[in-house]
Amino acid sequence: MRKEPRHHEPSSAAEPPHPAPIPFHEPWQYELRIPCDPRGPRIARLTLRAALEAHGLSELTDHAELLACELATNSVRHTKGPASVRLHWLHPVLRVSVWDLSPELPHPFRKAPSVYAENGRGLAILDLVADRWGGCATDDGPYGTNGKTLWFELALTPPPTLTA
């Protein structure tokens, strides 16, 4: 006796196939590890843009891209190993941190670079654009000992309140 194939009828009580999106006010994190490769900062920038736009944070995207790309470029240019870029949302603040293998923190800028200088503007840009920023040497990182993390924060500005 031959059996007929059974067709699965979806039940009305079936759970959704995907988890519900994280609410806007809830924290989340993304991390991207990039090799010591000149394409890494661009990939980090595109990934950051995609994550922020997906979470409805387009208002922060341009500044976050500029600063994260600056830090990631410095990591790729001035260190010999991989780096990582981490986005951490704690409503209403986005913290972006870049880790690399070099324990040396950048020297604070003392004066504005010449208009003809090809580098040396990174910390000045952080000072002008970020709401807060900092850095620290680390003892242990995901790839072994030593390294540093530089981070910046951008706060989402509240919409203006309307008064009647």
Coordinates of C-alpha atoms in Angstrom, one line a residue:
M1 CA 0.0 0.0 0.0
R2 CA 1.4 3.3 -1.0
K3 CA 1.3 6.3 1.4
E4 CA 0.3 9.7 0.2
P5 CA 2.8 12.4 1.1
R6 CA 1.7 14.4 4.1
H7 CA 1.4 18.2 3.8
H8 CA 2.3 20.2 6.9
E9 CA -0.5 22.6 7.8
P10 CA 0.8 25.6 9.7
S11 CA -1.0 25.9 13.0
S12 CA -2.3 29.3 14.0
A13 CA -0.5 29.0 17.4
A14 CA 2.9 28.6 15.8
E15 CA 5.7 30.8 17.1
P16 CA 7.2 33.4 14.7
P17 CA 10.2 32.1 12.9
H18 CA 12.5 35.0 14.0
P19 CA 13.0 36.7 17.4
A20 CA 11.3 40.0 17.9
P21 CA 13.5 43.1 17.3
I22 CA 15.4 44.5 20.3
P23 CA 13.4 47.5 21.6
F24 CA 15.0 50.9 20.9
H25 CA 15.7 51.6 24.6
E26 CA 17.3 48.2 25.2
P27 CA 21.1 47.8 25.0
W28 CA 22.9 45.9 22.2
Q29 CA 26.4 45.3 21.0
Y30 CA 28.1 44.4 17.7
E31 CA 31.8 43.6 17.2
L32 CA 33.8 43.3 14.0
R33 CA 37.3 42.0 13.9
I34 CA 39.4 43.4 11.1
P35 CA 42.8 42.2 9.8
C36 CA 45.7 44.5 9.4
D37 CA 44.6 45.4 5.9
P38 CA 43.9 48.8 4.3
R39 CA 40.4 47.7 3.3
G40 CA 39.5 47.0 7.0
P41 CA 38.5 50.6 7.9
R42 CA 36.1 50.8 5.0
I43 CA 34.5 47.5 5.9
A44 CA 34.2 48.7 9.5
R45 CA 32.6 51.9 8.3
L46 CA 30.1 50.2 6.1
T47 CA 29.2 47.7 8.8
L48 CA 28.7 50.5 11.3
R49 CA 26.4 52.4 8.9
A50 CA 24.3 49.2 8.3
A51 CA 24.0 48.5 12.1
L52 CA 23.0 52.1 13.0
E53 CA 20.5 52.5 10.2
A54 CA 19.0 49.1 11.0
H55 CA 18.5 50.2 14.7
G56 CA 17.0 53.6 13.7
L57 CA 20.1 55.6 14.7
S58 CA 20.7 57.4 11.4
E59 CA 21.2 60.7 13.3
L60 CA 24.4 59.3 14.7
T61 CA 25.8 57.6 11.6
D62 CA 27.8 60.4 9.9
H63 CA 29.8 61.3 13.1
A64 CA 30.2 57.7 14.2
E65 CA 31.5 56.8 10.7
L66 CA 34.0 59.6 10.7
L67 CA 35.4 58.8 14.1
A68 CA 35.4 55.0 13.9
C69 CA 37.1 55.2 10.5
E70 CA 39.7 57.5 11.9
L71 CA 40.5 55.1 14.8
A72 CA 40.4 52.0 12.6
T73 CA 42.6 53.6 10.0
N74 CA 45.2 54.5 12.7
S75 CA 45.0 50.9 14.0
V76 CA 45.7 49.4 10.6
R77 CA 48.3 52.0 9.7
H78 CA 50.3 52.0 12.9
T79 CA 50.1 48.4 14.3
K80 CA 51.1 45.0 13.0
G81 CA 48.1 43.0 14.0
P82 CA 44.4 42.7 13.8
A83 CA 41.9 45.2 15.3
S84 CA 38.3 45.1 16.4
V85 CA 35.6 47.7 16.3
R86 CA 32.7 47.4 18.8
L87 CA 29.4 49.3 18.8
H88 CA 27.7 49.4 22.2
W89 CA 24.2 51.1 22.5
L90 CA 23.1 52.2 25.9
H91 CA 20.2 54.5 25.2
P92 CA 20.7 57.4 24.6
V93 CA 24.5 56.9 24.1
L94 CA 26.4 55.0 21.5
R95 CA 29.9 54.0 22.5
V96 CA 32.3 52.9 19.7
S97 CA 35.6 51.4 20.7
V98 CA 38.5 50.3 18.6
W99 CA 41.0 47.7 20.0
D100 CA 44.4 46.9 18.6
L101 CA 47.6 45.0 19.6
S102 CA 49.7 48.1 20.3
P103 CA 49.7 49.2 24.0
E104 CA 50.9 52.7 23.0
L105 CA 48.3 55.4 23.4
P106 CA 48.4 58.3 20.9
H107 CA 50.2 61.4 22.1
P108 CA 47.8 64.3 22.9
F109 CA 47.9 67.0 20.3
R110 CA 49.6 70.2 21.4
K111 CA 48.8 72.4 18.4
A112 CA 46.8 72.2 15.3
P113 CA 48.6 70.5 12.4
S114 CA 49.6 72.5 9.4
V115 CA 47.1 72.7 6.6
Y116 CA 49.6 70.8 4.5
A117 CA 50.1 68.0 7.0
E118 CA 49.0 64.6 5.9
N119 CA 48.3 63.3 9.3
G120 CA 47.9 64.3 13.0
R121 CA 44.3 65.4 13.0
G122 CA 42.7 62.3 14.6
L123 CA 42.6 63.5 18.2
A124 CA 41.5 67.0 17.2
I125 CA 38.6 65.5 15.3
L126 CA 37.7 63.3 18.3
D127 CA 37.7 66.5 20.5
L128 CA 35.5 68.4 18.1
V129 CA 33.0 65.7 17.2
A130 CA 32.6 63.2 20.0
D131 CA 30.6 64.0 23.1
R132 CA 33.3 62.1 25.2
W133 CA 36.3 60.0 24.3
G134 CA 39.2 58.3 25.9
G135 CA 41.5 55.3 25.8
C136 CA 43.4 52.8 27.9
A137 CA 46.1 50.2 27.6
T138 CA 44.9 46.7 28.2
D139 CA 46.6 43.7 29.7
D140 CA 44.7 41.0 27.9
G141 CA 42.8 41.2 24.6
P142 CA 41.0 38.7 22.3
Y143 CA 44.3 37.9 20.5
G144 CA 46.6 37.7 23.4
T145 CA 48.3 40.1 25.8
N146 CA 48.7 43.8 25.6
G147 CA 47.0 46.2 23.3
K148 CA 44.9 49.3 23.7
T149 CA 41.3 50.5 23.3
L150 CA 40.3 53.9 22.2
W151 CA 36.7 54.8 22.4
F152 CA 34.2 57.6 21.8
E153 CA 30.6 58.3 22.7
L154 CA 27.9 60.1 20.8
A155 CA 24.6 60.9 22.5
L156 CA 21.3 60.9 20.7
T157 CA 19.8 64.3 21.1
P158 CA 16.3 64.3 22.4
P159 CA 13.6 65.8 20.1
P160 CA 12.5 69.3 21.0
T161 CA 9.6 69.4 23.3
L162 CA 6.6 71.2 21.9
T163 CA 4.9 73.6 24.3
A164 CA 1.3 74.7 23.7

